[in-house]
Tab-separated table of C-alpha atoms and ligand atoms in Angstrom:
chain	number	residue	atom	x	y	z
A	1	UNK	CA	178.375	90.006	91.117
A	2	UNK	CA	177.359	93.821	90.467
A	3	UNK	CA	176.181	94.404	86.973
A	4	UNK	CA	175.193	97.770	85.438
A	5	UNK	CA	171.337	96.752	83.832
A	6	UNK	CA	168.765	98.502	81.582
A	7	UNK	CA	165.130	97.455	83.862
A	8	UNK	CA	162.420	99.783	82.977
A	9	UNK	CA	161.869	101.414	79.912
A	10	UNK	CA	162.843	104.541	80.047
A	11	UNK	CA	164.259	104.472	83.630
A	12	UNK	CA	168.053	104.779	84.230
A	13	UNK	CA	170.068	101.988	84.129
A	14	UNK	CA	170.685	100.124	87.967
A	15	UNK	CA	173.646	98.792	89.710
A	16	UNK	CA	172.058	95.555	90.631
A	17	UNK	CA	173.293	92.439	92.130
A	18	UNK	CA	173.241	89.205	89.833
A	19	UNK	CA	174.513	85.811	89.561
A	20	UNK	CA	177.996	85.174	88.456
A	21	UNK	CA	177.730	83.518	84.666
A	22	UNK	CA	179.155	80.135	84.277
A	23	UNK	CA	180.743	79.621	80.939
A	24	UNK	CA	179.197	77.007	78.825
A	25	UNK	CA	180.788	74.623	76.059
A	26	UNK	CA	182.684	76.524	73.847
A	27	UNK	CA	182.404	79.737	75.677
A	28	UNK	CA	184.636	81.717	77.642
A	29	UNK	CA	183.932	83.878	81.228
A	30	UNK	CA	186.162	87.235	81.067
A	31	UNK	CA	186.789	89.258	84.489
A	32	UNK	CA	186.181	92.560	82.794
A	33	UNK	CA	188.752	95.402	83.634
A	34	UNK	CA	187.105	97.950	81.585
A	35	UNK	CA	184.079	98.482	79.640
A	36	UNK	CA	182.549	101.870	77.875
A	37	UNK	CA	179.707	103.458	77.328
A	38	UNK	CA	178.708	104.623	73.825
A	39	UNK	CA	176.172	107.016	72.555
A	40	UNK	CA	173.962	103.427	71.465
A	41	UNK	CA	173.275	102.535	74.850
A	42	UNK	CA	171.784	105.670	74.980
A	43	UNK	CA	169.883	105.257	71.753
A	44	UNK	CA	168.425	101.942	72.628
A	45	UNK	CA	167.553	103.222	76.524
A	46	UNK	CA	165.895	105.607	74.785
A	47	UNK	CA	163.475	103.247	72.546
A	48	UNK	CA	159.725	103.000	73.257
A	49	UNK	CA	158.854	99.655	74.685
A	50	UNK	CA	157.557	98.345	71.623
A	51	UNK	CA	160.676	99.121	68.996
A	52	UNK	CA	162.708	98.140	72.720
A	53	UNK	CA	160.823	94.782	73.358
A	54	UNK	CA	161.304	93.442	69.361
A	55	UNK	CA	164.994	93.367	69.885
A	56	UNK	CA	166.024	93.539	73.110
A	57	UNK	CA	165.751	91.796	76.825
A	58	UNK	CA	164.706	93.481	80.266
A	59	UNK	CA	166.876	93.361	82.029
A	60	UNK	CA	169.765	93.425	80.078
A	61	UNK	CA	173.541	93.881	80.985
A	62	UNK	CA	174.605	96.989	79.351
A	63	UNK	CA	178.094	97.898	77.278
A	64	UNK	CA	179.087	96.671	73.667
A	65	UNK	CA	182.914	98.197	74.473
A	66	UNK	CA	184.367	95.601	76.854
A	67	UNK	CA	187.813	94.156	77.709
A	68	UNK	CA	188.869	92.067	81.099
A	69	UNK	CA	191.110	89.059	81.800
A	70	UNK	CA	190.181	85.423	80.433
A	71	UNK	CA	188.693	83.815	83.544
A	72	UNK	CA	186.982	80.488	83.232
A	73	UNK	CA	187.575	78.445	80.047
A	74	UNK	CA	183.869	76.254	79.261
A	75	UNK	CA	184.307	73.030	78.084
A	76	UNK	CA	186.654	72.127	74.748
A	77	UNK	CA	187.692	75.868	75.153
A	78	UNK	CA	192.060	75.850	73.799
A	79	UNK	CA	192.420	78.579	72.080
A	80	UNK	CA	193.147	81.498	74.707
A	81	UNK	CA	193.914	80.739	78.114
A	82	UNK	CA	193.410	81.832	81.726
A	83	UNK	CA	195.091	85.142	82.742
A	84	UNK	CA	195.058	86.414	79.128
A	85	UNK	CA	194.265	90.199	78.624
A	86	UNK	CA	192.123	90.623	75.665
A	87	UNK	CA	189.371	93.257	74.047
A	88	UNK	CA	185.775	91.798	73.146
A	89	UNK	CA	185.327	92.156	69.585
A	90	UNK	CA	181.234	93.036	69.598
A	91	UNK	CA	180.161	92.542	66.275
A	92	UNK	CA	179.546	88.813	66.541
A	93	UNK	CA	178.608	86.843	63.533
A	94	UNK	CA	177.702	83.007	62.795
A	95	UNK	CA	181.688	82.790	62.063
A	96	UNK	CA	180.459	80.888	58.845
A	97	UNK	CA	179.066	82.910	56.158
A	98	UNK	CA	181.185	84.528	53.258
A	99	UNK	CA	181.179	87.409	55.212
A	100	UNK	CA	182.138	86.195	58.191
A	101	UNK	CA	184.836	83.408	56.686
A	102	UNK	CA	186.680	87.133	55.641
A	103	UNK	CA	186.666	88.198	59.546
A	104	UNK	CA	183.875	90.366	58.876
A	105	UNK	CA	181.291	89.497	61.477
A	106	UNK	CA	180.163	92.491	61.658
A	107	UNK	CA	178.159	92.201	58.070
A	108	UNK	CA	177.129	88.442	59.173
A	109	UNK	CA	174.408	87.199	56.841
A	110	UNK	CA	173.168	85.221	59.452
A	111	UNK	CA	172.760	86.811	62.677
A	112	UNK	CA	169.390	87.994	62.764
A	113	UNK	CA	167.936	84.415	61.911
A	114	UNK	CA	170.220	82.914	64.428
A	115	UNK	CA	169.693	85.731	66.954
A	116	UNK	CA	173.298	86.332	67.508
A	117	UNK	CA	173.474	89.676	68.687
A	118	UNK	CA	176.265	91.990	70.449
A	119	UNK	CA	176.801	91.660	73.964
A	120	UNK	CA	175.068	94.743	75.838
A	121	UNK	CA	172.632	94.798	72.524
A	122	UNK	CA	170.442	91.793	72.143
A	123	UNK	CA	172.628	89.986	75.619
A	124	UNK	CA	174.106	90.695	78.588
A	125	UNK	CA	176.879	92.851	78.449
A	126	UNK	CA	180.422	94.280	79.949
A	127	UNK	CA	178.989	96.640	82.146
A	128	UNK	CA	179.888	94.021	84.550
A	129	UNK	CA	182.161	91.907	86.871
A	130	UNK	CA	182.408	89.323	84.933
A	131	UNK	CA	180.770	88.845	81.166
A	132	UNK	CA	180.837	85.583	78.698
A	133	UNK	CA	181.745	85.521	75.376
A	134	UNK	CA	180.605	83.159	72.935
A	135	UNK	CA	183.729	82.427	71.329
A	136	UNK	CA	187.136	82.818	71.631
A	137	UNK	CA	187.281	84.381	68.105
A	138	UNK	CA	185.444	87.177	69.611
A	139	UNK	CA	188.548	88.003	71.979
A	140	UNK	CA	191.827	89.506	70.207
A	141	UNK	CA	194.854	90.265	72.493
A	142	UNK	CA	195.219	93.488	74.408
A	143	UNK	CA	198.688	92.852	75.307
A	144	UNK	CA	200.402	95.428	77.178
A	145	UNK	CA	197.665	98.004	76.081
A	146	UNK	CA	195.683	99.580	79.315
A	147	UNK	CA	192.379	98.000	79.361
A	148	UNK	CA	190.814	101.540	80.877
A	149	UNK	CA	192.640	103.682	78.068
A	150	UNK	CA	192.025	101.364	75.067
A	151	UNK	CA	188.902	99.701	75.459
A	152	UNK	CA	186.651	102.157	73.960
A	153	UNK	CA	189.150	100.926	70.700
A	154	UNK	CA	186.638	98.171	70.150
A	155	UNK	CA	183.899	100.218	68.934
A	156	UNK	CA	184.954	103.983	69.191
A	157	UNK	CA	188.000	103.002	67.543
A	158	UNK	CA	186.832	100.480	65.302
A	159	UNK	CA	183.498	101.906	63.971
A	160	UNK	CA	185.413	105.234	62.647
A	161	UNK	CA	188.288	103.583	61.453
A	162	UNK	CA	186.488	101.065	59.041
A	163	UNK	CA	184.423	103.819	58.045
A	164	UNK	CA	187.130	105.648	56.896
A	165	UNK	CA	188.770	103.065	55.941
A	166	UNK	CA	186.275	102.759	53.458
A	167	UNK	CA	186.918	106.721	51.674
A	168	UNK	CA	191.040	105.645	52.349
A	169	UNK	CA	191.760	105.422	48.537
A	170	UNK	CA	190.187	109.074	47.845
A	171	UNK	CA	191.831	110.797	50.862
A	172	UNK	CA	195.040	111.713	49.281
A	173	UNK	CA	197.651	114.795	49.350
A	174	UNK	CA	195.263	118.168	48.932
A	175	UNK	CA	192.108	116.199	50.106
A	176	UNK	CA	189.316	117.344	52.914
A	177	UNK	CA	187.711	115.511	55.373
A	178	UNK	CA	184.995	116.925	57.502
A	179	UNK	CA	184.138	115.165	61.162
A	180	UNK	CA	180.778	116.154	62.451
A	181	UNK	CA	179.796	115.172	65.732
A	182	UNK	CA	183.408	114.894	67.499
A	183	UNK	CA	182.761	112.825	70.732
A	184	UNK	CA	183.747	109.067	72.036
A	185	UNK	CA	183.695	108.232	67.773
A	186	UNK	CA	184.504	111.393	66.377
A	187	UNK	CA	187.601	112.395	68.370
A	188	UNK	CA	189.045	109.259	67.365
A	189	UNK	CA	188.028	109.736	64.093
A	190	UNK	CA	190.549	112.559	63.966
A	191	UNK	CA	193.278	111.320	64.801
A	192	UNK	CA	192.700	107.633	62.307
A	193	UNK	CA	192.098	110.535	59.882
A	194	UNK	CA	195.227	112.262	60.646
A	195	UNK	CA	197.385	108.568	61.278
A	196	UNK	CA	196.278	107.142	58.170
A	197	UNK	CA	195.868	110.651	55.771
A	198	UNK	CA	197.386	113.865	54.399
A	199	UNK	CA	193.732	114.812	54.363
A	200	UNK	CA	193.410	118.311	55.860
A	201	UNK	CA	190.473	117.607	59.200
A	202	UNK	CA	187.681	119.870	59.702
A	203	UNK	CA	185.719	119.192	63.050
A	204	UNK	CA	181.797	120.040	63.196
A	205	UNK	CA	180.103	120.221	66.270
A	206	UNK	CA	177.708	121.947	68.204
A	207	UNK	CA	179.536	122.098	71.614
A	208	UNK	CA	182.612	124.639	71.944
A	209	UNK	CA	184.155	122.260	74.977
A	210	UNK	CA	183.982	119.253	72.116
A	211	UNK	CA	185.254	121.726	69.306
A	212	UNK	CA	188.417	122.183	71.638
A	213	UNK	CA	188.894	118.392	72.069
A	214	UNK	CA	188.789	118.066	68.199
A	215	UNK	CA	191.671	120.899	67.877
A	216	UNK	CA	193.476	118.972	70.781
A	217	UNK	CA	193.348	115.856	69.150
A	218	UNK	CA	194.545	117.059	65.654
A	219	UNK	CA	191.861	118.610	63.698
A	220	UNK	CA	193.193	121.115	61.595
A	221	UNK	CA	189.907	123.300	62.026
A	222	UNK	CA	187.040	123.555	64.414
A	223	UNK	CA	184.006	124.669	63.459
A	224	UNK	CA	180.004	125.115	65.261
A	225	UNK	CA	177.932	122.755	63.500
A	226	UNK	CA	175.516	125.307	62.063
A	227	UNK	CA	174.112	127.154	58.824
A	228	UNK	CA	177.636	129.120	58.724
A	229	UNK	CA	179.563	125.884	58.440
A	230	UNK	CA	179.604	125.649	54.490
A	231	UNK	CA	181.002	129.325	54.667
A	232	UNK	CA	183.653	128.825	57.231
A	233	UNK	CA	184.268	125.635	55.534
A	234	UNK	CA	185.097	127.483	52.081
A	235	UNK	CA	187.263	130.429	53.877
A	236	UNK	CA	188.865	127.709	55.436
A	237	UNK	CA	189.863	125.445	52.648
A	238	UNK	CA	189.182	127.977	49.722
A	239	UNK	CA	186.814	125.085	48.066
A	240	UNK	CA	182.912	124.748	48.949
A	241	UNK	CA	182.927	120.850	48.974
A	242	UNK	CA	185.124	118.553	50.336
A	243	UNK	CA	185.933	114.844	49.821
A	244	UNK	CA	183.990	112.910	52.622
A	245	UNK	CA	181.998	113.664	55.106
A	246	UNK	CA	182.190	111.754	58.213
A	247	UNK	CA	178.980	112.047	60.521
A	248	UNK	CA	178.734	110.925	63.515
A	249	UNK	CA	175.362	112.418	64.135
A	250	UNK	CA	173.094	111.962	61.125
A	251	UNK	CA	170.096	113.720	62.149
A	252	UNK	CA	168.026	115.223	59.508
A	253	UNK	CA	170.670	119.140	59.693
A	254	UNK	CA	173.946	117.187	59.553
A	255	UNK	CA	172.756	115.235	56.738
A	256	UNK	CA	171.308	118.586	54.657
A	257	UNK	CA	175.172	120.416	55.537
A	258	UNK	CA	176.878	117.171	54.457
A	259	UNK	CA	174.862	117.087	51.547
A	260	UNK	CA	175.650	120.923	50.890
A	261	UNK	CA	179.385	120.017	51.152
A	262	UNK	CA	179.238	117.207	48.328
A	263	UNK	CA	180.596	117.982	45.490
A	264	UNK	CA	181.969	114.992	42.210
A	265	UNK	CA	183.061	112.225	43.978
A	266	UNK	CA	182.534	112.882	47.609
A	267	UNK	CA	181.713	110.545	49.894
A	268	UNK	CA	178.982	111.040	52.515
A	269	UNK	CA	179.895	108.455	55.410
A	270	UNK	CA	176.627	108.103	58.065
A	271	UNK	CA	178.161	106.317	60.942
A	272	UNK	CA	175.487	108.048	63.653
A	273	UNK	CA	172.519	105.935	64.482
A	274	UNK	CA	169.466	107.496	62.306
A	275	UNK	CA	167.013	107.655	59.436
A	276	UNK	CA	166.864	110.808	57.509
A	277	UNK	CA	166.122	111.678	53.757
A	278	UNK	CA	168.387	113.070	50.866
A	279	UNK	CA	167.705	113.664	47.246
A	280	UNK	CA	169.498	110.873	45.289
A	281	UNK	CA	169.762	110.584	41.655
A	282	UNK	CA	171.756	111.892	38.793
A	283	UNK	CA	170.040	115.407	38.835
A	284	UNK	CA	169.854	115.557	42.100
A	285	UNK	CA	173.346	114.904	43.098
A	286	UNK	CA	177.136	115.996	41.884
A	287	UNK	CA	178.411	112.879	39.898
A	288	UNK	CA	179.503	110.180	41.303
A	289	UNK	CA	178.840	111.407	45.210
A	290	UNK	CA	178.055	108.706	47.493
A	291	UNK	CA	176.287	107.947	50.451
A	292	UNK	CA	176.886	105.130	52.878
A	293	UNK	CA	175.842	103.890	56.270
A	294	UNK	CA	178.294	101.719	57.630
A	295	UNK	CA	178.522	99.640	60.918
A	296	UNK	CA	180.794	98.656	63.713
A	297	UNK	CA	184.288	96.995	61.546
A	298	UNK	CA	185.918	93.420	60.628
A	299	UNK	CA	187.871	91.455	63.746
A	300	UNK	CA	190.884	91.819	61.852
A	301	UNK	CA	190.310	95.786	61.241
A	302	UNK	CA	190.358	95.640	65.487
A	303	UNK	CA	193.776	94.315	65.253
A	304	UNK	CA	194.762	96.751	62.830
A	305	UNK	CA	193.002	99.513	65.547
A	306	UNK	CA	195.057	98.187	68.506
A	307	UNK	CA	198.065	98.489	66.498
A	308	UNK	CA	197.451	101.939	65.506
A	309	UNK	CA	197.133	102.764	69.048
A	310	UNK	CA	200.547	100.470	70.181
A	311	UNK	CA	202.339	102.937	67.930
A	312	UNK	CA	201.206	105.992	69.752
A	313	UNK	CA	198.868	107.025	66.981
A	314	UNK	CA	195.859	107.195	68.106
A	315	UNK	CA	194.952	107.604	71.839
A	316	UNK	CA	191.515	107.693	73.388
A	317	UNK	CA	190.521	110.380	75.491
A	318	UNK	CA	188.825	108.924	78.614
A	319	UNK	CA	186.519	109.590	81.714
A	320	UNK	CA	186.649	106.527	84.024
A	321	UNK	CA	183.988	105.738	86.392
A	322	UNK	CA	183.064	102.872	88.800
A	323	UNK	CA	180.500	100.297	88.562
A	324	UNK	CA	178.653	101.904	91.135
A	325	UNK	CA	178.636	105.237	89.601
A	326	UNK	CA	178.018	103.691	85.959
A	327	UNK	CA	174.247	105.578	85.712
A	328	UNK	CA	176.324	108.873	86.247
A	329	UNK	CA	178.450	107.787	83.051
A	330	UNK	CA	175.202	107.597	80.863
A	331	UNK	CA	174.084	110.972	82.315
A	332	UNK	CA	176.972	112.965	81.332
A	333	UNK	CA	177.080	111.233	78.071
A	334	UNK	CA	173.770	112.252	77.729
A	335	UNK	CA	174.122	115.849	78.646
A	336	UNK	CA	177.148	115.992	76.692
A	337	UNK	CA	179.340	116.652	79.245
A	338	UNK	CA	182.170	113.872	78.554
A	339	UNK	CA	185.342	114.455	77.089
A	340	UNK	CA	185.533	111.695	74.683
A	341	UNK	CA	184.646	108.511	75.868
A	342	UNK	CA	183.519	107.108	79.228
A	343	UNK	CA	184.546	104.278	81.118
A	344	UNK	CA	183.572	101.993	83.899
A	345	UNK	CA	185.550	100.029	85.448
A	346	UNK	CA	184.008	97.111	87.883
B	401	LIG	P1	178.771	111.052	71.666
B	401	LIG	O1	177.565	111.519	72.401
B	401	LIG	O2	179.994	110.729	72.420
B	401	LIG	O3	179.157	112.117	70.540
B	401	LIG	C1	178.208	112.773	69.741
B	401	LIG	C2	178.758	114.163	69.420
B	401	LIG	O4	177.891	114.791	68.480
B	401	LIG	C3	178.823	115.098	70.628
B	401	LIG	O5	180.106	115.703	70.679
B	401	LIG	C4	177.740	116.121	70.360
B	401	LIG	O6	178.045	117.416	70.890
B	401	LIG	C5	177.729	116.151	68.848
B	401	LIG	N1	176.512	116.661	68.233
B	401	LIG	C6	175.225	116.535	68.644
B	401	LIG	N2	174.390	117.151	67.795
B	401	LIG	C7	175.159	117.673	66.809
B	401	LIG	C8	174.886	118.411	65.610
B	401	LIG	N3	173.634	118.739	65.272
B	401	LIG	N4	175.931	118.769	64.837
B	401	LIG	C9	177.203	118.431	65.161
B	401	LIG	N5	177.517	117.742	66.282
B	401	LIG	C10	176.502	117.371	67.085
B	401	LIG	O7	178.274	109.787	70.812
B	401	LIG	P2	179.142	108.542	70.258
B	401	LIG	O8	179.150	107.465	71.269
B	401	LIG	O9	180.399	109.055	69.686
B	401	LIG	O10	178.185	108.024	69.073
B	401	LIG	C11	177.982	108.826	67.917
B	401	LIG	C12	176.906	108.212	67.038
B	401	LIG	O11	177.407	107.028	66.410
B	401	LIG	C13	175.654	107.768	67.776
B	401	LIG	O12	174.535	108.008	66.934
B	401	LIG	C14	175.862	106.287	67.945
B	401	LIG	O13	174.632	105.601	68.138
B	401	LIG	C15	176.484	105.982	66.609
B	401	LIG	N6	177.253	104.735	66.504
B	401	LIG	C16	177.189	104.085	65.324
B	401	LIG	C17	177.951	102.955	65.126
B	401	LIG	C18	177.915	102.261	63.811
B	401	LIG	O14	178.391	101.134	63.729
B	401	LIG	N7	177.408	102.870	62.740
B	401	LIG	C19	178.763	102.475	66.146
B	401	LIG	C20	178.833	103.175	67.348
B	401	LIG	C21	178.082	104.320	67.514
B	402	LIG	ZN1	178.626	101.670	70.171
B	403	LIG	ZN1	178.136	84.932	59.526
């Protein structure tokens, strides 16, 4: 089968030819039908060999975002069966632990001493004909959802919406909520944030094609992600701070504005990859202002995802691209050409 694969540090990704996984015990083999390419791909491509090498195989099977048909059940397999259209659920725990006993695999407590790790991130990935999955509890039903339209749900989806669901409770009638970064996570972000919110949206970003997605998708304002956006911020709103900040960047300036836009009580969401610095403390920060970094979301919070998007709330916005043209996918996601999320579909 053709697989997309990470090869050589710091090379593109290939389209290579590999053998067709057989499903062990327990495990299941998916014919994947869509799988997408997020901004950590990118991240980890981008790793010197020795951070790269400490976590991560060469080659590897890229994409963390995957969805497909069940097709080979390994032995003592029940639980889903052949033909089945489902989404991958990435975040894959031990299935044990407190954390994951409440469906949230995605803070396992054990999968770095039991090496679990995320297909495309630690293990082969979607970015391919056919991927295996672990478990069945890592595969919740698409039903009539398009794969191609809805996969990206599983982490583009899922990653913003538990990390807002996480500020829910303070987002109430006359709140703010500021987006910065407004690509595959952030556009969705938007719209969870107008499903689930009265919150008036502000987009941030640094690309005027992206700040016209964010307007399209229902932010309320768009603004450049710059020194000005605390001032346009205020004109906008009439208020200097807002409630949460939502970034989807985190690099050392979008954690100084969101910083500048904390006021009592706000929370400061860092959902980008990255490690930056901010003055904590009571002197150094309005009372009660948080910061938090979280990651990827629960298997049930998936559910709740594909359920938003059954309803017609939320809807990705997506480039699709073959398996063969998958290393043009990463390019333009690296340029920061996409609009919202790419695709590939083998
Ligand atoms: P993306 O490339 O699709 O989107 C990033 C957006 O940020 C682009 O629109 C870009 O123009 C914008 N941007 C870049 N610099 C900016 C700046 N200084 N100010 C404002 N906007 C800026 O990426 P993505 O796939 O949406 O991923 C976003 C981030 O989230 C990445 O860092 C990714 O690694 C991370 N991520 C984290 C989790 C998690 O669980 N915490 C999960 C998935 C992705
Ligand atoms: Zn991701
Ligand atoms: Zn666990």
């Amino acid at each position: 089968m053709k697989a997309l694969q990470y090869v050589a540090i710091g090379q593109p990704p290939e389209v290579r030819e590999v053998p067709t996984p057989e499903p062990g015990p327990g495990q299941v083999r998916v014919k994947v039908t869509a799988a997408g390419a997020c901004h950590s791909d990118s991240f980890v491509m981008g790793l010197p060999e020795e951070d790269y090498a400490a976590g991560y195989p060469l080659p590897m099977t890229l994409g963390h975002e995957g969805a497909g048909i069940v097709d080979a059940l390994g032995e003592g397999v029940t639980e889903v069966s052949v033909g089945e259209s489902v989404a991958v659920y990435g975040p894959w725990g031990c299935g044990r632990c407190r954390q994951c006993a409440q469906g949230k695999e995605n803070y396992c407590e054990r999968a770095a001493e039991l090496g679990i790790t995320p297909p495309g991130l630690g293990h082969d990935g979607s970015m391919a004909e056919y991927m295996i999955v672990d478990s069945p509890r890592f595969l919740v039903p698409l039903g009539d959802l398009d794969p191609v339209d809805n996969v990206a749900l599983t982490d583009a989806g899922l990653t913003p919406y538990h990390a807002i669901k996480g500020s829910l409770a303070k987002l109430g009638p006359g709140s703010t909520a500021v987006v910065i970064g407004t690509g595959g996570l952030g556009h969705v972000a938007i719209q969870i944030l107008r499903a689930l919110t009265p919150a008036t949206v502000i987009a941030l970003d640094v690309n005027e094609e992206k700040l016209a997605l964010a307007k399209d998708v229902g932010a309320h304002h768009a603004f450049l992600s710059n020194e000005d956006a605390v001032e346009a911020i205020t004109r906008a709103t009439g208020r200097a701070t807002v409630t949460a900040v939502f970034d989807f960047v985190a690099i050392q300036p979008t954690v100084d504005l969101g910083s500048a836009l904390s006021g009592v009580e706000t929370d400061l969401v860092l959902v980008g990859v990255g490690a930056t610095k901010a003055d904590v403390g009571m002197l150094a920060r309005p009372f009660d202002a948080t910061i938090r970094s979280p990651y990827w979301g629960s298997r049930a919070e998936l559910m709740e995802v594909l359920d938003l998007a059954r309803a017609g709330l939320i809807d990705v916005e997506t480039e699709s691209f073959s398996l063969d043209d998958a290393p043009e996918a990463y390019h333009r996601l690296h340029e920061g050409t996409l609009r919202g999320r790419a695709v590939i579909t083998p």
